Coordinates of C-alpha atoms in Angstrom, one line a residue:
M482 CA -2.9 -48.4 10.1
R483 CA -3.2 -49.1 6.3
D484 CA -6.7 -50.4 6.9
E485 CA -7.6 -47.2 8.7
E486 CA -6.3 -45.0 6.0
D487 CA -8.1 -47.1 3.4
M488 CA -11.4 -46.5 5.3
A489 CA -10.7 -42.8 5.6
A490 CA -10.0 -42.6 1.9
L491 CA -13.2 -44.5 1.1
L492 CA -15.2 -42.1 3.3
E493 CA -13.6 -39.0 1.7
S494 CA -14.1 -40.4 -1.8
T495 CA -17.9 -40.2 -1.3
G496 CA -17.7 -36.4 -1.0
R497 CA -19.9 -36.6 2.1
Y498 CA -17.2 -36.9 4.7
R499 CA -14.0 -35.1 5.6
V500 CA -11.6 -37.0 7.8
L501 CA -9.2 -35.2 10.2
R502 CA -6.0 -37.0 11.2
R503 CA -4.4 -36.6 14.7
L504 CA -1.2 -34.6 14.4
A505 CA 1.8 -36.9 14.6
P506 CA 4.8 -34.7 15.6
R507 CA 7.9 -35.1 13.5
A508 CA 11.5 -35.1 14.4
A509 CA 12.3 -33.6 11.0
Y510 CA 10.6 -32.3 7.8
H511 CA 13.6 -32.3 5.5
A512 CA 16.8 -34.3 5.6
P513 CA 20.0 -32.2 5.9
D514 CA 21.4 -31.4 2.4
G515 CA 24.1 -28.9 3.2
T516 CA 21.9 -25.9 3.2
P517 CA 22.8 -23.4 5.9
T518 CA 20.2 -23.3 8.7
R519 CA 19.2 -21.2 11.6
R520 CA 17.4 -22.0 14.8
A521 CA 13.9 -20.7 15.6
V522 CA 11.8 -21.3 18.7
F523 CA 8.1 -21.6 18.5
I524 CA 6.6 -20.4 21.8
D525 CA 3.2 -20.7 23.4
L526 CA 2.0 -19.5 26.8
E527 CA -1.0 -20.2 28.9
T528 CA -1.9 -17.5 31.4
T529 CA -4.5 -16.6 34.0
G530 CA -5.8 -13.8 31.8
L531 CA -5.0 -11.3 29.1
D532 CA -3.2 -8.5 31.0
P533 CA 0.6 -9.0 31.2
V534 CA 0.7 -6.6 34.2
A535 CA -2.1 -8.1 36.3
D536 CA -2.1 -11.8 35.1
E537 CA 0.4 -14.6 35.4
I538 CA 1.9 -17.3 33.2
V539 CA 0.8 -20.9 34.2
E540 CA 2.5 -22.8 31.4
I541 CA 5.4 -22.1 29.0
A542 CA 6.2 -24.3 26.0
M543 CA 9.0 -23.8 23.5
V544 CA 9.9 -26.0 20.6
P545 CA 13.1 -25.2 18.7
F546 CA 13.4 -26.1 15.0
D547 CA 16.0 -25.5 12.3
Y548 CA 15.0 -23.7 9.1
S549 CA 16.6 -22.4 5.9
D550 CA 16.1 -19.0 4.4
D551 CA 13.8 -20.5 1.7
G552 CA 11.3 -21.6 4.4
R553 CA 12.1 -25.3 4.7
I554 CA 12.1 -26.8 8.1
F555 CA 14.7 -29.4 9.0
A556 CA 15.2 -30.9 12.5
V557 CA 12.6 -30.3 15.3
H558 CA 14.4 -30.4 18.6
E559 CA 13.4 -31.4 22.2
S560 CA 10.8 -29.1 23.7
F561 CA 10.6 -27.1 26.9
A562 CA 7.2 -27.6 28.5
R563 CA 6.6 -26.6 32.1
F564 CA 3.9 -25.5 34.5
R565 CA 4.1 -22.5 36.8
D566 CA 2.2 -21.8 40.0
P567 CA 0.7 -18.3 39.6
G568 CA 0.3 -17.9 43.3
R569 CA -3.4 -17.5 43.0
P570 CA -6.4 -19.7 41.9
I571 CA -6.6 -20.2 38.1
P572 CA -9.9 -18.6 37.0
P573 CA -12.5 -21.3 36.2
E574 CA -13.0 -20.2 32.6
V575 CA -9.2 -20.5 32.0
S576 CA -9.2 -24.1 33.5
A577 CA -12.2 -25.0 31.3
M578 CA -10.4 -23.7 28.2
T579 CA -6.9 -25.1 28.8
G580 CA -7.6 -28.1 31.1
I581 CA -5.0 -26.7 33.5
T582 CA -6.1 -26.9 37.1
D583 CA -4.7 -25.5 40.4
A584 CA -3.6 -29.0 41.4
M585 CA -1.5 -29.4 38.2
V586 CA 0.5 -26.2 38.8
A587 CA 0.7 -26.4 42.6
G588 CA 4.3 -25.7 43.7
A589 CA 5.6 -25.6 40.1
A590 CA 8.2 -22.9 39.3
I591 CA 10.1 -21.8 36.3
E592 CA 13.2 -19.5 36.7
P593 CA 14.0 -16.9 34.0
A594 CA 17.5 -18.3 34.0
E595 CA 16.1 -21.7 32.8
I596 CA 14.5 -20.0 29.8
E597 CA 17.6 -18.1 29.0
A598 CA 19.7 -21.3 29.1
F599 CA 17.2 -23.1 26.9
L600 CA 17.3 -20.3 24.3
G601 CA 21.1 -20.3 24.5
D602 CA 23.1 -18.5 21.8
T603 CA 21.6 -20.2 18.8
A604 CA 18.0 -18.8 18.7
A605 CA 17.7 -16.5 15.8
L606 CA 14.0 -16.0 15.8
V607 CA 11.0 -16.5 18.1
V608 CA 7.7 -17.5 16.5
A609 CA 4.3 -17.3 18.2
H610 CA 0.7 -17.5 16.8
N611 CA -0.3 -14.3 18.5
C612 CA 2.9 -12.3 19.2
S613 CA 0.9 -9.3 20.6
F614 CA -0.1 -11.6 23.4
D615 CA 2.8 -13.9 23.9
R616 CA 5.6 -11.4 23.6
R617 CA 4.3 -9.1 26.2
F618 CA 4.1 -11.8 28.8
A619 CA 7.4 -13.4 27.8
E620 CA 9.4 -10.2 28.0
R621 CA 8.1 -9.4 31.4
F622 CA 9.0 -12.9 32.6
C623 CA 12.4 -13.2 31.0
P624 CA 14.4 -10.2 29.6
A625 CA 16.2 -12.5 27.1
F626 CA 13.1 -12.4 24.9
A627 CA 13.5 -8.6 24.4
H628 CA 16.8 -9.1 22.5
L629 CA 15.4 -11.5 19.9
P630 CA 13.4 -10.8 16.7
W631 CA 9.8 -12.1 16.8
A632 CA 7.5 -13.2 14.0
C633 CA 3.7 -13.8 14.2
S634 CA 2.3 -16.8 12.4
W635 CA -1.2 -15.4 13.0
A636 CA -0.8 -11.8 11.8
E637 CA 2.0 -12.1 9.2
I638 CA 0.7 -14.8 7.0
P639 CA -2.3 -13.9 4.8
W640 CA -4.4 -16.9 5.8
R641 CA -7.7 -15.6 4.6
E642 CA -6.3 -14.5 1.2
E643 CA -5.0 -18.1 0.9
G644 CA -8.5 -19.5 1.4
F645 CA -8.7 -20.1 5.1
V646 CA -12.0 -18.3 5.6
D647 CA -13.3 -20.3 8.6
G648 CA -10.9 -18.7 11.1
T649 CA -7.2 -18.2 11.7
K650 CA -6.9 -19.7 15.2
L651 CA -4.6 -22.7 15.3
V652 CA -7.5 -25.1 15.7
H653 CA -9.3 -23.7 12.6
L654 CA -6.2 -23.7 10.4
A655 CA -5.3 -27.2 11.5
A656 CA -8.8 -28.5 10.6
A657 CA -8.6 -26.8 7.2
C658 CA -5.3 -28.6 6.6
G659 CA -6.8 -31.9 7.6
F660 CA -5.5 -32.5 11.1
F661 CA -6.3 -31.9 14.7
H662 CA -4.3 -31.6 17.9
E663 CA -4.8 -31.2 21.6
G664 CA -5.5 -27.4 21.6
H665 CA -4.9 -24.9 24.3
R666 CA -2.0 -26.9 25.8
A667 CA 1.1 -25.0 25.0
V668 CA 3.4 -27.7 23.6
H669 CA 0.7 -29.1 21.3
D670 CA 0.0 -25.7 20.0
C671 CA 3.7 -25.2 19.2
L672 CA 3.9 -28.5 17.3
A673 CA 0.7 -27.6 15.4
G674 CA 2.2 -24.2 14.5
I675 CA 5.4 -25.8 13.2
E676 CA 3.3 -28.2 11.1
L677 CA 1.4 -25.4 9.6
L678 CA 4.6 -23.4 8.8
S679 CA 6.0 -26.5 7.0
R680 CA 3.2 -26.6 4.5
P681 CA 2.7 -24.8 1.2
L682 CA -0.1 -22.3 1.1
P683 CA -3.0 -23.4 -1.1
R684 CA -3.3 -20.5 -3.5
S685 CA 0.2 -19.0 -3.8
G686 CA 2.0 -22.3 -3.4
Q687 CA 4.6 -20.6 -1.2
R688 CA 5.8 -22.3 2.0
A689 CA 4.0 -20.7 5.0
L690 CA 7.3 -20.2 6.8
A691 CA 8.9 -18.5 3.7
V692 CA 6.0 -16.0 3.8
L693 CA 6.5 -15.4 7.5
L694 CA 10.3 -14.9 7.1
S695 CA 9.8 -12.4 4.4
S696 CA 7.3 -10.5 6.5
A697 CA 9.6 -10.6 9.5
R698 CA 12.5 -9.2 7.5
A699 CA 10.5 -6.3 6.2
P700 CA 10.2 -3.2 8.5
R701 CA 6.8 -1.8 9.4
W702 CA 5.8 1.8 10.2
R703 CA 3.6 2.5 13.1
V704 CA 1.3 5.5 12.3
R705 CA -0.3 7.1 15.3
A706 CA -3.4 9.4 15.1
A707 CA -3.1 11.2 18.4
G708 CA -5.9 13.7 19.1
A709 CA -8.1 12.3 16.3
P710 CA -11.7 13.6 16.6
F711 CA -13.8 11.2 18.6
E712 CA -16.6 11.2 16.1
L713 CA -14.3 9.7 13.5
R714 CA -13.2 6.7 15.5
E715 CA -15.3 4.4 13.4
S716 CA -13.5 5.5 10.2
L717 CA -10.2 4.7 11.9
K718 CA -11.4 1.3 13.1
R719 CA -12.6 0.4 9.6
R720 CA -9.1 1.2 8.3
G721 CA -7.5 -1.2 10.8
Y722 CA -6.5 1.3 13.6
R723 CA -6.4 0.1 17.2
W724 CA -6.6 2.1 20.4
D725 CA -3.6 2.6 22.6
P726 CA -4.8 3.7 26.0
G727 CA -1.4 4.9 27.0
E728 CA -1.1 2.4 29.8
H729 CA 2.7 2.2 29.5
G730 CA 3.3 6.0 29.9
G731 CA 2.8 7.0 26.3
Q732 CA 0.2 9.3 24.8
R733 CA -3.2 7.8 24.1
A734 CA -3.8 7.4 20.4
W735 CA -5.2 5.3 17.6
F736 CA -2.5 3.5 15.7
V737 CA -1.9 1.1 12.7
D738 CA 1.2 -0.8 11.5
L739 CA 1.9 -0.6 7.8
P740 CA 4.5 -1.6 5.2
E741 CA 6.6 1.3 4.0
S742 CA 4.8 1.2 0.6
D743 CA 1.6 2.3 2.3
L744 CA 3.0 5.1 4.4
E745 CA 2.3 8.0 2.0
V746 CA -1.2 6.8 1.2
E747 CA -2.0 6.6 4.9
S748 CA -0.6 10.0 5.6
D749 CA -2.8 11.5 2.9
F750 CA -5.8 9.8 4.4
L751 CA -5.1 11.3 7.8
R752 CA -4.6 14.8 6.4
R753 CA -7.7 14.6 4.2
E754 CA -10.2 12.6 6.2
I755 CA -9.3 12.8 9.9
Y756 CA -7.4 16.1 10.6
R757 CA -8.3 18.0 7.5
R758 CA -5.0 19.8 7.5
D759 CA -2.7 19.7 4.5
D760 CA 0.3 20.9 6.6
L761 CA 0.0 18.1 9.2
E762 CA 3.2 16.2 9.9
V763 CA 2.0 12.6 10.5
E764 CA 3.6 10.7 13.4
A765 CA 5.2 7.5 12.1
R766 CA 7.9 5.3 13.7
R767 CA 9.9 2.5 12.1
L768 CA 9.5 -0.9 13.7
D769 CA 11.4 -4.1 12.9
A770 CA 11.1 -7.7 14.2
Y771 CA 13.2 -6.8 17.3
D772 CA 10.5 -4.5 18.7
R773 CA 7.3 -5.3 16.9
Y774 CA 4.6 -6.7 19.3
S775 CA 6.5 -5.5 22.4
D776 CA 5.3 -3.1 25.0
R777 CA 8.5 -1.2 24.3
S778 CA 7.1 -0.2 20.9

């Protein structure tokens, strides 16, 4: 192993090569020192598609880890990683991306009670690298997920501002940090996510998990622009608004999630640029980590 590292170091010293190391999962990142810790669970799902109503989960992985409020990660615990037969053929493009085939999941089952038992009474936080995707599927499958706070390692860490300009998918972040893993297999993605959270961010120097925890603790406000003129949709999209088609019984509208400090500025923008009414009462709803990214919000 030493010879391999020496060769890698020699290649990198030329300035013409960059060597990626295979991720070696760790049992712990910091030794216990008496600091109070909590338990988080990093989750990743593989599914037959993107619609939590029409599509099905084919793989669930969860990796629990202990963390302190300052963002240090201590023990990483035994994972839950299981296949699930969706009751229909897996689309070829999904099999090509994930490597999961119909033969691998045939007859496999996961009961929601198993998930609930694995989470137990100790889970204080659920982390995913795309909560807007994973939470919606997870809550439909197991109601226990609806009662836990969630934090998104993709959306709530300012990766680009920290210098990760080549992409914020796990595989791109991992490569930028000098390692690679078996992507699009749920448990490997969880372990890669925990590895990224353990590291300091290159520009601010803050631990990635500390930044994520700070974001999760801070409430957001969901501003909705119902009835906005169609011809101004590009202005809304440039400002970060997304379209809610009202598929869960709500009113169709453009929306954006903001910190409280931006709420008044956004309200002024809507009154001045979109509705052109000074007396408009802007629709805004407070969200916290218990309901962010959920269909319930």
